[in-house]
């Protein structure tokens, strides 16, 4: 475990009253340097790579930095030497050089190293109410477009070239050429990414445009609510005032006649005013089983599909994602992932995220072997190795944390929202702790990440919760059985 927090952490290396020893001075200098460095690096990486480091020696202008593991040596030399030197020079301009020395005794040595978790506490992000949504003019609500989805960081391959080009064209001339634009393809192949990226691109050029991105589910809910409160006219008016309407996953319009009807009218109104409409679904329009008039509207515009990426594209996507996560992974490892993960891009990303977790938890550089282990754990089921496009017959897949939440919620009849929220009643508390325990034990989520999921709780809170459940399970056979049953349902069985 890497993230335990000790109350008597060695933040201050020596008592201020005592005469300063040479070691104390080195320690203080190192802390000053770390303080310059920390804001320049992503926090998780900073903690991973600077944990258990120390300034061992100073020889004129040369600083000898001690590293706890041989593995860290190359990494520091390649990635952090320049930054470390620059930071050191800000603190003391006579420093000229950084050299490294591996010293195994630094590992977990509280006396000689600095407790980074205490010295550099996580800046808690403040959760704003309704953060997921933004209100546009006239009461129109759009989901917030995720800024990380751009057309530039969407990797283009044979599987998605047409869809990407169409989005680019729409982004530069919304409402002009391809209207509506209909993108279809299997789960996790990049539809949402493209739709949001297009919205982002339009907003970049026209910041004042009313760009609405919504899911079919949300749209349906609004229609239902408007019918209930007899405000249908108002809803219509609102939607007709948008400039660009983006609706994700329209396959969910099937069997919702009233929503289809509303959508049809909205669509026509926007279309006639040459406002851009962008849609996605998991299959082509004619297979959606919608009203004919709606299907034919969709077919009137541009239809582009996204299919499963080939090996080269998968590798390119992995490389791009690793770059975005500031993750330095051996090419052989990326190639291995690309070779063996064929179903969807989301799956590719999932494996990469596991590698990140491994980094954070164990300070282990992912290797082909460790990745192979992760992949094996994730795909115990017989479908896993088959190539699947991801739609129609959805293959059984490894459980995600959402599955954990849903399974625990089902088992104890407590809502997911309650589990994620603040309630302290026992009926909610225990399921919450169990969900955290499962996430930690089976999905190898870090305490920090779990804390974020559970309404930005502090990671120590999560740590205590997990410990508590572990302890309770030792004395309470009933609880142990329950947790085992849930784990089994989730296919986590040992
Ligand atoms: P869908 O909506 O089709 O189910 P998403 O758009 O949610 O899929 O994509 C799943 C993940 O894969 C996202 O994180 C997305 O950024 C990523 N992704 C998919 N295709 C690409 C691509 N060609 N380049 C970069 N990232 C991609
Ligand atoms: Mg999607």
Coordinates of C-alpha atoms and ligand atoms in Angstrom, one line a residue:
X1 CA 0.0 0.0 0.0
X2 CA 1.3 3.4 -0.9
X3 CA -1.1 5.9 0.5
X4 CA -1.2 5.4 4.2
X5 CA -1.0 8.6 6.1
X6 CA 0.9 8.7 9.3
X7 CA 0.0 11.2 11.9
X8 CA 3.6 11.8 12.8
X9 CA 4.7 12.2 9.2
X10 CA 8.1 13.7 8.7
X11 CA 6.9 17.0 7.4
X12 CA 9.4 18.9 9.2
X13 CA 12.7 17.2 9.3
X14 CA 13.9 18.4 12.5
X15 CA 12.8 20.3 15.6
X16 CA 13.2 24.0 14.9
X17 CA 14.8 24.5 18.3
X18 CA 17.7 22.1 17.6
X19 CA 20.8 23.1 15.8
X20 CA 20.5 22.3 12.1
X21 CA 22.4 19.3 11.0
X22 CA 23.6 18.8 7.5
X23 CA 20.9 16.2 6.9
X24 CA 18.2 18.6 8.1
X25 CA 19.5 21.2 5.6
X26 CA 19.4 18.7 2.8
X27 CA 15.9 17.7 3.8
X28 CA 14.7 21.3 3.9
X29 CA 16.3 22.0 0.5
X30 CA 14.6 18.9 -0.9
X31 CA 11.2 20.1 0.4
X32 CA 11.7 23.5 -1.2
X33 CA 12.5 21.9 -4.5
X34 CA 9.5 19.6 -4.3
X35 CA 7.3 22.6 -3.6
X36 CA 8.5 24.1 -6.9
X37 CA 8.0 20.9 -8.7
X38 CA 4.7 19.8 -7.5
X39 CA 2.5 22.3 -9.3
X40 CA 4.2 21.4 -12.6
X41 CA 3.2 17.8 -12.5
X42 CA 0.0 15.9 -12.4
X43 CA -0.5 15.1 -8.7
X44 CA -0.8 11.3 -9.0
X45 CA 2.4 11.1 -11.0
X46 CA 4.2 13.5 -8.7
X47 CA 3.2 11.3 -5.7
X48 CA 4.1 8.1 -7.5
X49 CA 7.5 9.2 -8.6
X50 CA 8.7 11.4 -5.8
X51 CA 7.5 9.3 -2.9
X52 CA 10.4 8.0 -0.9
X53 CA 12.9 10.2 -2.5
X54 CA 15.4 12.3 -0.6
X55 CA 18.4 14.6 -1.2
X56 CA 21.3 12.4 -0.2
X57 CA 24.2 14.7 -0.7
X58 CA 25.3 18.1 -1.9
X59 CA 28.6 18.4 -3.5
X60 CA 29.2 22.0 -4.6
X61 CA 26.7 22.6 -7.5
X62 CA 25.8 18.9 -7.7
X63 CA 22.8 17.5 -5.9
X64 CA 22.6 13.7 -5.4
X65 CA 18.9 12.6 -5.4
X66 CA 18.2 9.3 -3.8
X67 CA 15.6 7.0 -5.3
X68 CA 14.0 4.0 -3.6
X69 CA 13.8 1.7 -6.6
X70 CA 16.1 1.0 -9.5
X71 CA 13.1 1.2 -11.8
X72 CA 12.7 4.8 -11.0
X73 CA 16.2 5.7 -12.2
X74 CA 15.6 5.7 -15.9
X75 CA 12.3 7.3 -15.4
X76 CA 13.7 10.2 -13.5
X77 CA 16.5 10.6 -15.9
X78 CA 14.3 10.7 -18.9
X79 CA 11.4 12.6 -17.5
X80 CA 12.1 14.6 -14.4
X81 CA 15.7 15.5 -14.5
X82 CA 15.2 18.8 -16.3
X83 CA 12.3 19.9 -14.2
X84 CA 14.1 18.9 -11.0
X85 CA 17.1 20.9 -12.0
X86 CA 15.0 23.9 -12.9
X87 CA 13.1 23.7 -9.6
X88 CA 16.4 23.4 -7.7
X89 CA 17.8 26.5 -9.5
X90 CA 14.8 28.5 -8.5
X91 CA 15.5 27.6 -4.9
X92 CA 19.3 27.9 -5.1
X93 CA 20.8 29.4 -8.2
X94 CA 24.2 27.8 -7.5
X95 CA 22.9 24.3 -8.3
X96 CA 24.3 23.1 -11.6
X97 CA 23.6 19.5 -11.8
X98 CA 21.3 16.7 -10.6
X99 CA 22.6 13.1 -10.3
X100 CA 20.7 10.1 -9.0
X101 CA 21.5 7.3 -6.7
X102 CA 19.4 4.3 -5.9
X103 CA 19.1 3.6 -2.2
X104 CA 16.7 0.8 -1.3
X105 CA 16.6 1.8 2.3
X106 CA 14.6 4.9 1.4
X107 CA 11.6 2.8 0.6
X108 CA 8.8 3.4 3.2
X109 CA 11.4 5.1 5.4
X110 CA 9.6 7.8 7.3
X111 CA 12.7 9.1 9.0
X112 CA 14.5 9.9 5.9
X113 CA 11.8 10.8 3.4
X114 CA 9.0 13.3 3.2
X115 CA 5.3 12.3 3.5
X116 CA 4.1 13.7 0.2
X117 CA 0.4 13.0 1.0
X118 CA 0.5 15.4 3.9
X119 CA 2.9 17.9 2.5
X120 CA 0.9 18.1 -0.7
X121 CA -2.7 17.4 0.2
X122 CA -5.1 16.9 -2.6
X123 CA -6.9 20.1 -3.6
X124 CA -10.5 19.1 -3.1
X125 CA -12.5 20.0 -6.1
X126 CA -15.6 21.8 -5.1
X127 CA -18.7 20.1 -6.4
X128 CA -21.1 22.6 -7.8
X129 CA -24.7 21.8 -7.9
X130 CA -26.0 20.7 -11.3
X131 CA -22.4 20.6 -12.6
X132 CA -23.4 18.2 -15.3
X133 CA -25.7 20.6 -17.0
X134 CA -25.6 24.1 -18.3
X135 CA -28.5 26.5 -18.7
X136 CA -28.7 28.2 -22.0
X137 CA -30.9 31.0 -23.0
X138 CA -34.7 30.7 -22.5
X139 CA -34.4 27.9 -20.0
X140 CA -32.9 25.4 -22.4
X141 CA -30.6 22.9 -20.6
X142 CA -27.8 21.1 -22.2
X143 CA -25.4 18.6 -20.7
X144 CA -22.0 20.0 -20.4
X145 CA -19.8 19.1 -23.2
X146 CA -16.7 17.3 -21.9
X147 CA -13.8 19.5 -23.0
X148 CA -11.5 16.5 -23.4
X149 CA -13.4 15.4 -26.4
X150 CA -12.1 17.1 -29.4
X151 CA -11.9 16.4 -33.1
X152 CA -8.2 16.7 -32.9
X153 CA -7.7 14.0 -30.3
X154 CA -10.0 11.6 -32.1
X155 CA -7.7 9.2 -33.8
X156 CA -8.8 8.6 -37.4
X157 CA -8.6 5.2 -39.0
X158 CA -10.4 3.3 -41.7
X159 CA -13.1 2.4 -39.3
X160 CA -14.2 6.0 -38.6
X161 CA -12.7 8.2 -41.4
X162 CA -16.0 9.1 -43.0
X163 CA -17.7 9.8 -39.6
X164 CA -14.8 12.1 -38.5
X165 CA -14.7 13.9 -41.9
X166 CA -18.5 14.5 -41.7
X167 CA -18.2 15.9 -38.2
X168 CA -15.4 18.2 -39.3
X169 CA -17.5 19.4 -42.2
X170 CA -20.5 20.0 -39.9
X171 CA -18.3 21.8 -37.4
X172 CA -17.0 24.3 -40.0
X173 CA -20.4 24.9 -41.6
X174 CA -23.2 23.9 -39.2
X175 CA -26.6 23.5 -40.9
X176 CA -25.2 23.8 -44.4
X177 CA -24.2 20.6 -45.8
X178 CA -24.9 17.4 -43.9
X179 CA -28.1 17.8 -42.1
X180 CA -29.0 15.8 -40.2
X181 CA -25.7 14.1 -39.5
X182 CA -26.3 10.6 -38.3
X183 CA -23.5 8.6 -36.8
X184 CA -24.0 4.9 -35.9
X185 CA -21.8 2.1 -34.5
X186 CA -21.4 -0.3 -31.7
X187 CA -20.8 0.4 -28.0
X188 CA -17.7 2.1 -27.0
X189 CA -16.5 3.0 -30.5
X190 CA -16.4 6.7 -30.2
X191 CA -19.9 8.1 -31.1
X192 CA -20.2 10.2 -28.0
X193 CA -16.7 11.4 -28.4
X194 CA -17.4 12.6 -31.9
X195 CA -20.7 14.2 -31.1
X196 CA -19.3 16.1 -28.2
X197 CA -16.2 17.1 -30.1
X198 CA -18.3 18.5 -32.9
X199 CA -20.3 20.5 -30.3
X200 CA -17.1 21.8 -28.8
X201 CA -15.7 22.7 -32.2
X202 CA -18.9 24.7 -33.1
X203 CA -18.8 26.5 -29.8
X204 CA -15.2 27.4 -30.3
X205 CA -16.0 29.2 -33.5
X206 CA -19.4 30.5 -32.3
X207 CA -19.2 30.9 -28.6
X208 CA -22.7 32.4 -28.4
X209 CA -24.4 29.7 -30.4
X210 CA -27.0 27.7 -28.4
X211 CA -25.5 24.2 -28.8
X212 CA -27.6 21.6 -27.0
X213 CA -26.2 18.2 -26.3
X214 CA -28.6 15.8 -24.8
X215 CA -29.2 12.1 -24.5
X216 CA -32.4 10.5 -25.8
X217 CA -33.1 9.5 -22.2
X218 CA -33.0 13.1 -21.1
X219 CA -35.0 14.3 -24.0
X220 CA -37.7 11.7 -23.3
X221 CA -37.8 12.7 -19.6
X222 CA -38.3 16.3 -20.6
X223 CA -41.1 15.4 -22.9
X224 CA -42.8 13.2 -20.2
X225 CA -42.4 16.0 -17.7
X226 CA -43.8 18.6 -20.0
X227 CA -46.8 16.5 -20.8
X228 CA -47.4 15.9 -17.1
X229 CA -47.2 19.6 -16.2
X230 CA -48.9 20.7 -19.4
X231 CA -46.0 22.7 -20.6
X232 CA -45.5 21.1 -23.9
X233 CA -45.8 24.4 -25.8
X234 CA -43.1 25.9 -23.7
X235 CA -40.8 22.9 -24.3
X236 CA -41.4 23.1 -28.0
X237 CA -40.6 26.8 -28.1
X238 CA -37.5 26.3 -26.2
X239 CA -36.1 23.5 -28.4
X240 CA -36.9 25.5 -31.5
X241 CA -34.7 28.3 -30.4
X242 CA -31.5 26.2 -30.3
X243 CA -28.9 26.6 -33.0
X244 CA -27.5 23.1 -32.9
X245 CA -29.2 20.1 -31.5
X246 CA -27.2 17.0 -30.7
X247 CA -28.9 13.9 -29.5
X248 CA -27.0 10.8 -28.4
X249 CA -28.2 7.2 -28.6
X250 CA -31.5 7.7 -30.5
X251 CA -32.0 3.9 -30.5
X252 CA -33.8 4.5 -27.2
X253 CA -36.5 6.4 -29.1
X254 CA -37.9 3.0 -30.1
X255 CA -41.4 2.3 -28.6
X256 CA -41.7 5.9 -27.3
X257 CA -44.3 7.1 -29.7
X258 CA -45.0 10.4 -28.0
X259 CA -41.4 11.3 -27.7
X260 CA -40.9 10.4 -31.3
X261 CA -43.7 12.6 -32.3
X262 CA -42.3 15.6 -30.4
X263 CA -38.9 14.9 -31.7
X264 CA -40.3 14.8 -35.3
X265 CA -41.8 18.3 -34.9
X266 CA -38.8 19.7 -33.3
X267 CA -36.6 18.2 -35.9
X268 CA -38.7 19.7 -38.7
X269 CA -38.7 23.1 -37.2
X270 CA -35.0 23.1 -36.8
X271 CA -34.4 21.6 -40.2
X272 CA -36.5 24.2 -41.9
X273 CA -34.5 27.0 -40.3
X274 CA -31.3 25.3 -41.4
X275 CA -30.2 24.5 -37.8
X276 CA -27.8 21.6 -37.5
X277 CA -29.1 18.4 -36.0
X278 CA -26.6 15.6 -35.1
X279 CA -27.7 12.2 -34.0
X280 CA -26.1 8.9 -32.9
X281 CA -27.4 5.4 -32.6
X282 CA -26.0 1.9 -32.2
X283 CA -27.5 0.9 -35.6
X284 CA -28.5 2.5 -38.9
X285 CA -31.8 4.4 -39.2
X286 CA -33.7 1.8 -41.0
X287 CA -33.0 -0.7 -38.2
X288 CA -34.2 1.5 -35.4
X289 CA -37.8 0.6 -35.6
X290 CA -39.0 4.1 -35.4
X291 CA -41.9 5.8 -37.2
X292 CA -41.3 5.8 -40.9
X293 CA -41.5 9.5 -41.2
X294 CA -38.8 9.9 -38.7
X295 CA -36.6 7.3 -40.3
X296 CA -36.9 9.0 -43.6
X297 CA -36.0 12.3 -42.1
X298 CA -32.8 10.7 -40.7
X299 CA -32.0 9.2 -44.0
X300 CA -32.3 12.5 -45.7
X301 CA -29.0 13.7 -44.4
X302 CA -25.6 12.2 -44.1
X303 CA -25.2 8.8 -42.5
X304 CA -21.7 7.6 -41.4
X305 CA -20.8 4.5 -39.5
X306 CA -18.0 3.7 -37.1
X307 CA -16.8 0.1 -36.9
X308 CA -14.2 -1.7 -34.8
X309 CA -10.7 -0.2 -35.3
X310 CA -8.0 -2.3 -36.8
X311 CA -4.7 -3.1 -35.0
X312 CA -2.9 0.1 -36.2
X313 CA -5.7 2.3 -35.2
X314 CA -6.0 0.7 -31.9
X315 CA -2.3 1.2 -31.3
X316 CA -2.6 4.8 -32.4
X317 CA -5.5 5.4 -30.0
X318 CA -3.6 3.8 -27.1
X319 CA -0.6 6.0 -27.8
X320 CA -2.8 9.1 -27.9
X321 CA -4.5 8.1 -24.6
X322 CA -1.2 7.3 -22.9
X323 CA 0.0 10.8 -23.9
X324 CA -3.2 12.4 -22.6
X325 CA -2.8 10.6 -19.2
X326 CA 0.9 11.6 -19.2
X327 CA 1.6 7.9 -19.0
X328 CA 4.9 6.6 -20.2
X329 CA 4.4 3.0 -21.2
X330 CA 6.7 0.8 -23.1
X331 CA 5.7 0.4 -26.7
X332 CA 5.8 -3.4 -26.4
X333 CA 3.1 -3.1 -23.7
X334 CA 0.9 -0.9 -25.9
X335 CA 1.3 -3.3 -28.7
X336 CA 0.4 -6.2 -26.5
X337 CA -2.8 -4.4 -25.4
X338 CA -3.7 -3.5 -29.0
X339 CA -3.2 -7.0 -30.2
X340 CA -5.4 -8.6 -27.6
X341 CA -8.1 -6.0 -27.1
X342 CA -10.3 -6.1 -30.1
X343 CA -13.9 -5.3 -29.1
X344 CA -14.1 -1.6 -28.5
X345 CA -12.1 1.5 -27.8
X346 CA -13.7 1.8 -24.4
X347 CA -12.2 -1.6 -23.5
X348 CA -8.8 -0.5 -24.7
X349 CA -9.1 2.5 -22.5
X350 CA -10.2 0.4 -19.6
X351 CA -7.1 -1.7 -19.7
X352 CA -5.0 1.4 -19.9
X353 CA -6.8 2.8 -16.8
X354 CA -6.0 -0.4 -15.0
X355 CA -2.4 0.2 -15.8
X356 CA -2.7 3.7 -14.4
X357 CA -4.2 2.2 -11.2
X358 CA -1.3 -0.2 -11.0
X359 CA 1.1 2.7 -11.2
X360 CA -0.7 4.6 -8.5
X361 CA -1.1 1.7 -6.1
X362 CA 2.1 -0.3 -6.5
X363 CA 4.4 2.1 -8.2
X364 CA 4.8 -0.7 -10.7
X365 CA 5.6 0.1 -14.3
X366 CA 3.2 -1.9 -16.4
X367 CA 4.9 -4.7 -18.2
X368 CA 3.6 -7.1 -20.8
X369 CA 3.3 -9.7 -18.0
X370 CA 1.4 -7.4 -15.6
X371 CA -0.9 -6.3 -18.3
X372 CA -1.5 -9.9 -19.4
X373 CA -2.5 -10.6 -15.7
X374 CA -4.9 -7.7 -15.6
X375 CA -6.5 -8.7 -18.9
X376 CA -6.9 -12.3 -17.8
X377 CA -8.7 -11.1 -14.7
X378 CA -11.0 -8.9 -16.7
X379 CA -11.9 -11.6 -19.2
X380 CA -12.6 -14.8 -17.5
X381 CA -15.6 -15.4 -19.7
X382 CA -15.6 -17.4 -22.9
X383 CA -16.7 -14.6 -25.1
X384 CA -13.8 -12.3 -24.2
X385 CA -11.5 -13.5 -26.9
X386 CA -14.0 -13.4 -29.7
X387 CA -14.1 -10.5 -32.0
X388 CA -17.4 -8.7 -31.5
X389 CA -18.7 -5.5 -32.8
X390 CA -20.4 -4.7 -29.6
X391 CA -23.9 -4.3 -30.8
X392 CA -26.9 -6.6 -31.1
X393 CA -25.4 -9.4 -29.1
X394 CA -23.6 -7.7 -26.4
X395 CA -21.0 -10.0 -25.1
X396 CA -20.6 -10.6 -21.4
X397 CA -18.0 -8.3 -20.1
X398 CA -16.0 -7.7 -17.0
X399 CA -17.8 -5.9 -14.3
X400 CA -17.2 -2.2 -13.9
X401 CA -17.6 -0.1 -10.8
X402 CA -21.1 1.0 -12.0
X403 CA -22.0 -2.7 -11.9
X404 CA -20.7 -2.9 -8.4
X405 CA -22.9 0.0 -7.3
X406 CA -25.9 -1.5 -9.0
X407 CA -25.4 -5.0 -7.6
X408 CA -24.9 -3.7 -4.1
X409 CA -27.9 -1.4 -4.6
X410 CA -30.0 -4.3 -5.7
X411 CA -28.9 -6.6 -3.0
X412 CA -29.6 -4.3 -0.1
X413 CA -32.4 -2.3 -1.8
X414 CA -30.6 1.0 -1.3
X415 CA -30.4 3.5 -4.2
X416 CA -27.1 4.1 -5.9
X417 CA -27.6 7.8 -5.2
X418 CA -28.0 7.2 -1.5
X419 CA -24.8 5.1 -1.5
X420 CA -22.9 7.8 -3.2
X421 CA -24.4 10.6 -1.1
X422 CA -23.9 11.8 2.5
X423 CA -26.5 9.8 4.5
X424 CA -25.0 8.2 7.7
X425 CA -27.9 5.8 8.5
X426 CA -26.8 2.2 8.9
X427 CA -28.9 0.9 6.0
X428 CA -26.9 3.1 3.7
X429 CA -23.6 3.0 5.5
X430 CA -22.9 -0.7 5.3
X431 CA -23.7 -1.0 1.6
X432 CA -21.6 2.0 0.9
X433 CA -18.7 0.5 2.7
X434 CA -19.2 -2.8 0.9
X435 CA -19.2 -1.1 -2.5
X436 CA -15.9 0.7 -1.6
X437 CA -14.4 -2.6 -0.4
X438 CA -15.4 -4.3 -3.6
X439 CA -14.0 -1.5 -5.8
X440 CA -10.8 -1.6 -3.9
X441 CA -10.3 -5.3 -3.7
X442 CA -11.5 -6.5 -7.0
X443 CA -11.3 -3.6 -9.3
X444 CA -8.2 -2.2 -7.7
X445 CA -9.5 1.3 -7.5
X446 CA -7.2 3.6 -5.5
X447 CA -8.6 5.2 -2.3
X448 CA -8.3 8.6 -3.9
X449 CA -10.3 7.5 -6.9
X450 CA -13.0 5.9 -4.8
X451 CA -13.1 9.1 -2.7
X452 CA -13.8 11.0 -5.9
X453 CA -16.6 8.7 -6.9
X454 CA -18.2 8.9 -3.5
X455 CA -19.0 12.6 -3.6
X456 CA -15.4 13.7 -3.2
X457 CA -14.8 12.1 0.1
X458 CA -11.3 12.2 1.5
X459 CA -9.2 9.2 0.7
X460 CA -8.6 8.5 4.4
X461 CA -12.4 8.1 4.9
X462 CA -12.5 5.5 2.2
X463 CA -9.5 3.8 3.6
X464 CA -11.2 3.6 7.0
X465 CA -14.4 2.3 5.5
X466 CA -12.6 -0.5 3.7
X467 CA -10.7 -1.5 6.8
X468 CA -13.9 -1.5 8.8
X469 CA -15.6 -3.9 6.4
X470 CA -12.6 -6.1 6.3
X471 CA -12.6 -6.3 10.1
X472 CA -16.3 -6.8 10.4
X473 CA -16.2 -9.7 7.9
X474 CA -13.8 -11.5 10.2
X475 CA -16.3 -11.6 13.1
X476 CA -19.5 -11.6 11.2
X477 CA -20.2 -14.7 9.2
X478 CA -23.4 -13.3 7.8
X479 CA -21.8 -10.2 6.4
X480 CA -19.0 -12.3 4.9
X481 CA -21.6 -14.5 3.1
X482 CA -23.4 -11.4 1.8
X483 CA -20.2 -9.8 0.5
X484 CA -19.2 -13.1 -1.1
X485 CA -22.6 -13.5 -2.7
X486 CA -22.4 -10.0 -4.2
X487 CA -18.9 -10.7 -5.4
X488 CA -20.1 -13.9 -7.0
X489 CA -22.9 -12.1 -8.8
X490 CA -20.4 -9.7 -10.2
X491 CA -18.3 -12.6 -11.4
X492 CA -15.5 -11.7 -9.0
X493 CA -15.7 -15.1 -7.4
X494 CA -12.3 -16.2 -6.2
Ligands
LIG1 P1 -19.7 5.3 -27.7 O1 -20.4 6.6 -27.5 O2 -19.7 5.0 -29.2 O3 -20.2 4.2 -26.9 P2 -17.5 6.8 -26.7 O4 -17.5 7.9 -27.5 O5 -18.0 6.9 -25.3 O6 -18.2 5.5 -27.4 O7 -16.0 6.2 -26.6 C1 -15.5 5.4 -25.6 C2 -14.1 5.9 -25.3 O8 -13.2 5.6 -26.4 C3 -14.0 7.4 -25.1 O9 -13.2 7.7 -24.0 C4 -13.4 7.9 -26.4 O10 -12.6 9.1 -26.1 C5 -12.6 6.8 -26.8 N1 -12.4 6.7 -28.3 C6 -13.2 6.0 -29.1 N2 -12.8 6.1 -30.4 C7 -11.7 6.9 -30.3 C8 -10.8 7.4 -31.3 N3 -10.9 7.1 -32.6 N4 -9.8 8.2 -30.9 C9 -9.6 8.5 -29.6 N5 -10.5 8.1 -28.6 C10 -11.5 7.3 -29.0
LIG2 MG1 -22.0 7.0 -26.2

